[in-house]
């Protein structure tokens, strides 16, 4: 309670003074000085003559929701921060807005929230209805609470390569935080960056969703972008044309590319739709999610060309380009692979070379594990000539000659 | 005030006004889809984007507020490119079957395509895969056609306050619907149909929409069905708000004898009431009766029209509903009007046909008094035999003599002693004269008049009363409540019977019937009756009353060209009621046969207008009597609204009503009236919603 009690005791002007003096920042996609952030909200509310409310939330575009850890681990901090934001802005009340699926988390907070005078709701933030409210990121709430309990340390919260959230200095280079020596790309926030770009400061690249993650040669950029865009598509509320329909188109183009059905036109179309989404949507959902595809296609075009033109996935991740085959020279016709295949797509009988139907096969790899002769291979490269009908063990090569 | 410039056109506009609306009002078309003048701006469709001088990029004009000095451009290559992209994105999830869409030709999306141009086909198309939902009354939902403009959501939530529709997500698809996909009725929908009104595409549609009728007529069918086109939803709303003075003023704008109609109107309106698709139809007649009974004669009296005297004299023959109505309006137009009535008092059919237990005589007297107060002279007990001679004294004559002679069907025994005619019987009964009725009565006919005869016979002390008619029970023209109440009073109803013969030598002893197997009209519109073999039925009785129609008491001596020897031929039933004798007009039942009181009223109104024009007036008999307040569009939530049943009027039990002619239906009580009137769907509120501007409107005005 102490941070909130301290702020309350100080009064609004002193609270604002302190926020300014401590150079606090608003976290998330709006990254700017907190004092400016509050002032802008006050001006918007004044222009409309509306009552202001302080709303603590995640960015709509945030599909990973790593910042919810802060709420789970230190709910008092977040609630105090929201209440302090209300004091600072002169807002009538404070609301903690949690994602719609986090009903249990919200329920567990309600009692405590009442002590701070904070209302807890489960909603997708409707940007139009909150134009005159002070929107503060949940991470900013933690900073505000820390600032008023004397435990504030400057920096940006980030979960580096899937580790727990921790503060990293905003002026440190990204390349000093993660090892980019083996990196193909680095995801910072809602975009992918080349290792060279990682010489920029963390604050400049702004991991707004808390994510800094290295992608190596084993990661496929297209597959990553496709999955991330799918998550965005699922999260979009769908009220605005460019976000709803744009994400559907972007996701389609990404996933088609992973499936080997990509076209070179996708690159231009992604650019056109993605850039338009940036200024044709009102909230981070459309604005930020478009950056995933834009940065992936813009900076890693060679990866896309490999998928589209060479029909291969350099990382060997996209299963459409992966083949599993039985080496006809080694197969003993034991039938172990046939027994484990969940799709029933292996043809064979004792003492005959077994064959995998590549259209039915979903590349699960169970046969590879089952084969004691180690004659079943996974490859993204060239496949040797294989029998096209059941052939007796040992007869295949002879036939060729 | 602010001066803004749109595409080089300088406009003086209120500071802060909506730029898109301003442009449209000033003849500058900006394509738009999610925007609607009556709804809060959303800015989601991005069709209305414009460029603002001094600002990079584009902004949506629907969310732009006018500021002094603003310079706006609505067209540029960049704007066109982005509009095209927005349209392509919208169409990616929209079916490509315009030609089979019910909204074809009225679809705002279709018009946008015409304006912006056909899409390039470079985007991935998808089928949303929703099932068309026609499980709800009045409205059909086809979410496949939805472009998520959100107009319906805003109309339902912000404009109406009903809060039924909202955005939901199923899998990856956002759609508009009720919480948990409940039926509208279970979600407390008020069925105001604003959603269908604002929907730009064929997504939310009226089930009752038809190209055969004007939109106003299928949207507000009660008003369309009323012969006088009374503003029914409007006065129902006034009653609901407890403003009876306003209600009666609204009614009186169209109906000069509202109280009579409140007691006996056949209310064709209620048969069309959209409420009946949800639960019971509105009790329109009873609500009108309530308002008329509470008439304090304030508002409408104050605004009542009376033009200066014209010096023209008009004679109206017959003081029934048609004659009284015509006389009233002719007087208001400034003419000197005299009604000549053959009977001892005014009222016509309402006084000498309709029994007093349905329509108390003081009600008629009150209505007649109002008409007399307006300056109409009524001469009773004067039977006009030579109408043409009236032209010597009057500038114009209106024949409104009604149908006062009963029709005797051609069948054996139809002139035996003991056979009575409906008109004579009811007239004698009304005047307290001896009717000639015995103890056992058989009424032939299935309309309201037949029931008036049968129920009057019960009240006059008949020991048994049977009623038989040709029509099947569900085809009988009498009101259902008439039939049910008659049965409660012990009247035995025999539907689907042919009348074979009236039996008896020197007096009626009964009637022979046969059961009807089928009754229809052939291609020549001739009635075909198929009888059931071996279904002979004999009913014994000493009195037979023909209630099989009435005709005017006229013959060739009257000087008029007649139809079938009795009905007066006019030039045009609606638009020119002049008879074969110039200067003499005709209206009501004597022109078109026995119909309803309200139809006679309307016929009288039309005649008044035409006679006024004939006499040199402008023929405009319309009046504004009520305050012209639009209905409150914010109707709010009422739990269980769709299921609300009609409030029953207080009706005396059969045992208390069958031996006297006292009024037995006491109408809806004070406690229930607000609730009953509040059940109205207020279909007319929809018509207050602005019609959207489409490119077509602008294209036409430019060509002209």
Coordinates of N, CA, C and O in Angstrom, one line a residue, chain B residues 276-393:
Chain B
X276 N -48.3 -9.1 -34.4 CA -48.8 -10.5 -34.4 C -47.8 -11.5 -34.8 O -48.1 -12.7 -34.6
X277 N -46.7 -11.1 -35.4 CA -45.6 -12.1 -35.7 C -44.9 -12.5 -34.4 O -44.1 -13.4 -34.4
X278 N -45.1 -11.7 -33.3 CA -44.4 -12.0 -32.1 C -45.3 -12.6 -31.0 O -45.1 -13.6 -30.4
X279 N -46.5 -11.9 -30.8 CA -47.5 -12.4 -29.9 C -48.8 -11.9 -30.4 O -49.1 -12.0 -31.6
X280 N -49.7 -11.3 -29.6 CA -51.0 -10.8 -30.1 C -50.8 -9.5 -30.8 O -49.9 -8.7 -30.4
X281 N -51.6 -9.3 -31.8 CA -51.5 -7.9 -32.4 C -52.0 -6.9 -31.4 O -52.5 -7.2 -30.4
X282 N -51.6 -5.6 -31.8 CA -52.0 -4.5 -30.9 C -53.6 -4.4 -30.9 O -54.2 -4.6 -31.9
X283 N -54.1 -4.0 -29.7 CA -55.5 -3.8 -29.6 C -55.8 -2.3 -30.1 O -56.1 -1.5 -29.3
X284 N -55.7 -2.1 -31.3 CA -55.7 -0.8 -31.9 C -57.0 -0.1 -31.6 O -57.1 1.0 -31.1
X285 N -58.1 -0.8 -31.9 CA -59.5 -0.2 -31.7 C -59.7 0.2 -30.3 O -60.2 1.3 -30.0
X286 N -59.3 -0.7 -29.3 CA -59.6 -0.4 -27.9 C -58.7 0.7 -27.4 O -59.2 1.5 -26.6
X287 N -57.6 0.9 -28.0 CA -56.7 2.0 -27.6 C -57.3 3.3 -28.1 O -57.4 4.3 -27.4
X288 N -57.8 3.2 -29.3 CA -58.4 4.4 -29.9 C -59.7 4.8 -29.1 O -59.9 5.9 -28.8
X289 N -60.4 3.7 -28.7 CA -61.6 4.0 -27.9 C -61.2 4.7 -26.6 O -61.9 5.6 -26.1
X290 N -60.2 4.2 -26.0 CA -59.7 4.8 -24.7 C -59.4 6.2 -24.9 O -59.9 7.1 -24.1
X291 N -58.7 6.5 -25.9 CA -58.3 7.9 -26.2 C -59.5 8.8 -26.5 O -59.6 9.9 -26.0
X292 N -60.5 8.2 -27.2 CA -61.6 9.0 -27.6 C -62.6 9.2 -26.4 O -63.2 10.2 -26.2
X293 N -62.6 8.2 -25.5 CA -63.5 8.3 -24.3 C -62.9 9.4 -23.4 O -63.6 10.0 -22.6
X294 N -61.6 9.6 -23.5 CA -60.9 10.5 -22.6 C -60.7 11.9 -23.3 O -59.9 12.7 -22.8
X295 N -61.4 12.1 -24.4 CA -61.2 13.3 -25.2 C -61.6 14.5 -24.4 O -62.7 14.7 -24.0
X296 N -60.6 15.4 -24.1 CA -60.9 16.6 -23.4 C -61.1 17.8 -24.4 O -61.3 18.9 -24.0
X297 N -61.1 17.5 -25.6 CA -61.4 18.4 -26.7 C -60.6 19.7 -26.6 O -61.1 20.8 -26.8
X298 N -59.3 19.6 -26.3 CA -58.6 20.8 -26.1 C -57.7 21.1 -27.3 O -57.9 22.0 -28.0
X299 N -56.7 20.2 -27.4 CA -55.7 20.4 -28.4 C -56.3 20.5 -29.9 O -56.0 21.5 -30.6
X300 N -57.1 19.5 -30.2 CA -57.6 19.5 -31.6 C -58.6 20.6 -31.8 O -58.7 21.2 -32.9
X301 N -59.4 21.0 -30.8 CA -60.3 22.1 -30.9 C -59.5 23.4 -31.3 O -59.9 24.2 -32.1
X302 N -58.4 23.6 -30.6 CA -57.6 24.8 -30.7 C -57.1 24.9 -32.1 O -57.0 26.0 -32.7
X303 N -56.8 23.8 -32.8 CA -56.1 23.9 -34.1 C -57.1 23.5 -35.2 O -56.7 23.6 -36.4
X304 N -58.3 23.2 -34.8 CA -59.3 22.8 -35.8 C -59.5 23.9 -36.9 O -59.5 25.1 -36.7
X305 N -59.5 23.4 -38.2 CA -59.6 24.3 -39.3 C -61.0 24.8 -39.6 O -61.9 24.0 -39.5
X306 N -61.2 26.0 -39.9 CA -62.5 26.4 -40.4 C -62.2 27.5 -41.4 O -61.9 28.7 -41.0
X307 N -62.4 27.2 -42.7 CA -62.2 28.3 -43.7 C -63.4 29.2 -43.8 O -64.5 28.8 -43.4
X308 N -63.2 30.4 -44.2 CA -64.3 31.4 -44.3 C -65.4 30.9 -45.3 O -65.1 30.1 -46.2
X309 N -66.6 31.3 -45.0 CA -67.7 30.9 -45.9 C -67.5 31.2 -47.3 O -67.0 32.2 -47.7
X310 N -67.9 30.2 -48.1 CA -67.7 30.4 -49.6 C -69.0 30.8 -50.3 O -69.0 31.2 -51.4
X311 N -70.1 30.7 -49.5 CA -71.4 31.0 -50.1 C -72.0 29.9 -51.0 O -73.1 30.0 -51.5
X312 N -71.2 28.8 -51.1 CA -71.7 27.6 -51.8 C -72.5 26.7 -50.9 O -72.2 26.6 -49.7
X313 N -73.6 26.1 -51.4 CA -74.4 25.3 -50.6 C -74.3 23.8 -51.1 O -74.3 23.5 -52.3
X314 N -74.2 22.9 -50.1 CA -74.1 21.5 -50.4 C -75.1 20.7 -49.6 O -75.4 21.0 -48.5
X315 N -75.8 19.8 -50.3 CA -76.7 18.9 -49.6 C -76.1 17.5 -49.6 O -75.7 17.0 -50.6
X316 N -76.1 16.9 -48.4 CA -75.6 15.6 -48.2 C -76.8 14.7 -47.9 O -77.6 15.0 -47.0
X317 N -77.1 13.7 -48.7 CA -78.2 12.8 -48.4 C -77.8 11.6 -47.7 O -77.0 10.8 -48.2
X318 N -78.2 11.5 -46.4 CA -77.8 10.4 -45.6 C -76.9 10.8 -44.5 O -75.8 11.4 -44.8
X319 N -77.2 10.6 -43.2 CA -76.4 11.0 -42.1 C -75.7 9.8 -41.5 O -75.6 9.7 -40.3
X320 N -75.2 8.9 -42.4 CA -74.4 7.8 -41.9 C -72.9 8.2 -41.8 O -72.6 9.4 -42.0
X321 N -72.0 7.3 -41.6 CA -70.6 7.6 -41.5 C -70.1 8.4 -42.7 O -69.3 9.3 -42.5
X322 N -70.4 8.0 -43.9 CA -69.9 8.6 -45.1 C -70.5 10.0 -45.2 O -69.7 11.0 -45.4
X323 N -71.8 10.2 -45.0 CA -72.4 11.5 -45.1 C -71.9 12.4 -44.0 O -71.6 13.6 -44.3
X324 N -71.9 12.0 -42.8 CA -71.4 12.8 -41.7 C -70.0 13.3 -41.9 O -69.7 14.5 -41.7
X325 N -69.1 12.4 -42.3 CA -67.7 12.8 -42.6 C -67.6 13.8 -43.7 O -66.9 14.8 -43.5
X326 N -68.3 13.5 -44.8 CA -68.2 14.5 -45.9 C -68.7 15.8 -45.5 O -68.1 16.9 -45.8
X327 N -69.9 15.8 -44.8 CA -70.5 17.1 -44.4 C -69.5 17.9 -43.5 O -69.4 19.1 -43.6
X328 N -68.9 17.2 -42.6 CA -68.0 17.8 -41.6 C -66.9 18.6 -42.3 O -66.6 19.7 -42.1
X329 N -66.2 17.8 -43.3 CA -65.1 18.5 -44.0 C -65.5 19.5 -45.0 O -64.8 20.5 -45.2
X330 N -66.7 19.3 -45.6 CA -67.2 20.3 -46.5 C -67.5 21.6 -45.7 O -67.2 22.7 -46.2
X331 N -68.0 21.5 -44.5 CA -68.3 22.7 -43.7 C -67.0 23.4 -43.4 O -66.9 24.6 -43.4
X332 N -66.0 22.6 -43.0 CA -64.7 23.2 -42.7 C -64.0 23.9 -43.8 O -63.3 24.8 -43.7
X333 N -64.4 23.5 -45.0 CA -63.9 24.1 -46.2 C -64.6 25.4 -46.5 O -64.4 26.1 -47.5
X334 N -65.7 25.7 -45.7 CA -66.4 27.0 -45.8 C -67.7 26.9 -46.5 O -68.4 27.9 -46.7
X335 N -68.2 25.7 -46.8 CA -69.4 25.6 -47.5 C -70.6 25.5 -46.6 O -70.4 25.1 -45.4
X336 N -71.8 25.8 -47.1 CA -73.0 25.7 -46.3 C -73.6 24.3 -46.5 O -74.0 24.0 -47.6
X337 N -73.5 23.5 -45.5 CA -73.9 22.1 -45.6 C -75.1 21.7 -44.9 O -75.3 22.0 -43.7
X338 N -76.0 21.0 -45.6 CA -77.2 20.5 -45.0 C -77.3 19.0 -45.2 O -77.1 18.5 -46.4
X339 N -77.5 18.2 -44.2 CA -77.7 16.8 -44.3 C -79.2 16.5 -44.3 O -79.9 17.0 -43.4
X340 N -79.7 15.7 -45.2 CA -81.1 15.3 -45.2 C -81.1 13.8 -44.9 O -80.5 13.0 -45.6
X341 N -81.7 13.4 -43.7 CA -81.7 12.1 -43.2 C -83.1 11.5 -43.1 O -84.0 12.2 -42.6
X342 N -83.3 10.3 -43.7 CA -84.7 9.8 -43.7 C -85.2 9.4 -42.3 O -86.3 9.5 -42.0
X343 N -84.2 8.9 -41.5 CA -84.6 8.3 -40.2 C -84.7 9.5 -39.2 O -84.3 10.6 -39.4
X344 N -85.3 9.2 -38.0 CA -85.6 10.2 -37.0 C -84.3 10.8 -36.4 O -84.3 11.9 -35.9
X345 N -83.2 10.1 -36.4 CA -82.0 10.7 -35.9 C -80.8 10.4 -36.8 O -80.9 9.5 -37.7
X346 N -79.7 11.1 -36.6 CA -78.5 10.9 -37.5 C -77.8 9.6 -37.0 O -78.0 9.2 -35.9
X347 N -76.9 9.1 -37.8 CA -76.0 8.0 -37.5 C -76.0 6.9 -38.5 O -75.1 6.2 -38.7
X348 N -77.1 6.8 -39.3 CA -77.2 5.8 -40.3 C -77.0 4.4 -39.8 O -77.6 4.1 -38.7
X349 N -76.2 3.7 -40.5 CA -75.9 2.3 -40.1 C -75.5 2.1 -38.6 O -75.8 1.2 -37.9
X350 N -74.7 3.1 -38.2 CA -74.2 3.0 -36.8 C -75.3 3.1 -35.8 O -75.2 2.5 -34.7
X351 N -76.4 3.8 -36.2 CA -77.5 3.9 -35.2 C -78.7 2.9 -35.5 O -79.3 2.5 -34.6
X352 N -78.8 2.5 -36.8 CA -80.0 1.7 -37.1 C -79.5 0.3 -37.6 O -80.4 -0.5 -37.9
X353 N -78.3 0.0 -37.6 CA -77.8 -1.3 -38.0 C -77.1 -1.9 -36.8 O -77.4 -3.0 -36.3
X354 N -76.1 -1.2 -36.3 CA -75.3 -1.8 -35.2 C -76.1 -1.7 -33.9 O -76.5 -0.6 -33.5
X355 N -76.2 -2.8 -33.2 CA -77.0 -2.8 -32.0 C -76.4 -2.0 -30.9 O -75.1 -1.8 -30.8
X356 N -77.2 -1.5 -30.0 CA -76.7 -0.6 -28.9 C -75.8 -1.3 -27.9 O -75.0 -0.6 -27.3
X357 N -75.8 -2.7 -27.8 CA -74.9 -3.3 -26.9 C -73.5 -3.2 -27.4 O -72.5 -3.4 -26.7
X358 N -73.3 -2.9 -28.7 CA -72.0 -2.7 -29.2 C -71.6 -1.2 -29.3 O -70.4 -0.9 -29.1
X359 N -72.6 -0.4 -29.5 CA -72.3 1.0 -29.7 C -73.4 1.8 -29.0 O -74.5 2.0 -29.5
X360 N -73.2 2.3 -27.8 CA -74.2 3.0 -27.0 C -74.6 4.3 -27.8 O -73.8 4.9 -28.5
X361 N -75.9 4.6 -27.7 CA -76.5 5.7 -28.6 C -75.9 7.0 -28.2 O -75.9 7.9 -29.0
X362 N -75.5 7.2 -26.9 CA -75.0 8.5 -26.5 C -73.7 8.8 -27.2 O -73.3 9.9 -27.4
X363 N -72.9 7.7 -27.6 CA -71.7 7.9 -28.3 C -72.0 8.5 -29.7 O -71.3 9.5 -30.1
X364 N -73.0 8.0 -30.3 CA -73.3 8.5 -31.7 C -73.8 10.0 -31.5 O -73.3 10.8 -32.3
X365 N -74.6 10.2 -30.5 CA -75.1 11.5 -30.3 C -74.0 12.5 -30.1 O -74.0 13.7 -30.6
X366 N -73.0 12.1 -29.4 CA -71.8 13.0 -29.1 C -71.1 13.3 -30.4 O -70.7 14.5 -30.6
X367 N -70.9 12.3 -31.2 CA -70.1 12.6 -32.5 C -70.9 13.5 -33.4 O -70.4 14.4 -34.0
X368 N -72.3 13.3 -33.4 CA -73.1 14.1 -34.3 C -73.1 15.5 -33.8 O -73.1 16.5 -34.6
X369 N -73.1 15.7 -32.5 CA -73.1 17.0 -31.9 C -71.9 17.8 -32.3 O -72.0 19.0 -32.7
X370 N -70.7 17.1 -32.3 CA -69.5 17.8 -32.7 C -69.6 18.3 -34.1 O -69.2 19.4 -34.5
X371 N -70.2 17.5 -35.0 CA -70.3 17.8 -36.4 C -71.3 19.0 -36.6 O -71.1 19.9 -37.3
X372 N -72.4 18.9 -35.8 CA -73.4 20.0 -35.8 C -72.7 21.3 -35.3 O -72.9 22.4 -35.9
X373 N -71.9 21.2 -34.3 CA -71.2 22.4 -33.7 C -70.3 23.1 -34.8 O -70.1 24.3 -34.7
X374 N -69.9 22.3 -35.7 CA -69.0 22.8 -36.8 C -69.8 23.6 -37.7 O -69.3 24.4 -38.6
X375 N -71.2 23.5 -37.6 CA -72.0 24.3 -38.5 C -72.8 23.5 -39.5 O -73.5 24.1 -40.4
X376 N -72.8 22.2 -39.4 CA -73.5 21.3 -40.4 C -75.0 21.3 -39.9 O -75.2 21.1 -38.7
X377 N -75.9 21.5 -40.8 CA -77.3 21.4 -40.5 C -77.8 20.0 -40.8 O -77.5 19.5 -41.9
X378 N -78.5 19.4 -39.9 CA -79.0 18.0 -40.1 C -80.5 18.1 -40.0 O -81.1 18.4 -39.0
X379 N -81.2 17.7 -41.1 CA -82.6 17.6 -41.1 C -83.0 16.2 -41.1 O -82.7 15.4 -42.1
X380 N -83.6 15.7 -40.0 CA -84.0 14.3 -39.9 C -85.4 14.1 -40.3 O -86.2 15.0 -40.4
X381 N -85.7 12.8 -40.7 CA -87.1 12.5 -41.1 C -87.4 13.0 -42.5 O -88.6 13.1 -42.8
X382 N -86.4 13.3 -43.3 CA -86.6 13.8 -44.6 C -86.1 12.8 -45.6 O -84.9 12.6 -45.7
X383 N -87.0 12.2 -46.3 CA -86.5 11.2 -47.3 C -86.5 11.8 -48.7 O -87.5 12.4 -49.2
X384 N -85.3 11.8 -49.3 CA -85.1 12.4 -50.6 C -85.5 11.4 -51.7 O -84.9 10.3 -51.7
X385 N -86.5 11.7 -52.5 CA -86.9 10.7 -53.5 C -86.4 11.2 -54.9 O -86.1 10.3 -55.8
X386 N -86.2 12.5 -55.1 CA -85.7 12.9 -56.4 C -84.5 13.8 -56.2 O -84.5 15.0 -56.1
X387 N -83.3 13.1 -56.1 CA -82.1 13.8 -55.8 C -81.8 14.9 -56.8 O -81.2 16.0 -56.4
X388 N -82.1 14.7 -58.1 CA -81.7 15.6 -59.1 C -82.3 17.0 -58.8 O -81.7 18.1 -59.1
X389 N -83.5 17.0 -58.2 CA -84.1 18.3 -57.9 C -83.4 19.1 -56.9 O -83.6 20.3 -56.8
X390 N -82.6 18.4 -56.1 CA -81.8 19.2 -55.0 C -80.9 20.2 -55.7 O -80.5 21.2 -55.0
X391 N -80.5 19.9 -56.9 CA -79.5 20.8 -57.6 C -80.2 22.2 -57.8 O -79.4 23.1 -58.1
X392 N -81.5 22.3 -57.8 CA -82.1 23.6 -57.9 C -81.8 24.5 -56.7 O -81.7 25.7 -56.9
X393 N -81.6 23.8 -55.6 CA -81.3 24.6 -54.4 C -79.9 24.7 -54.0 O -79.4 25.6 -53.4

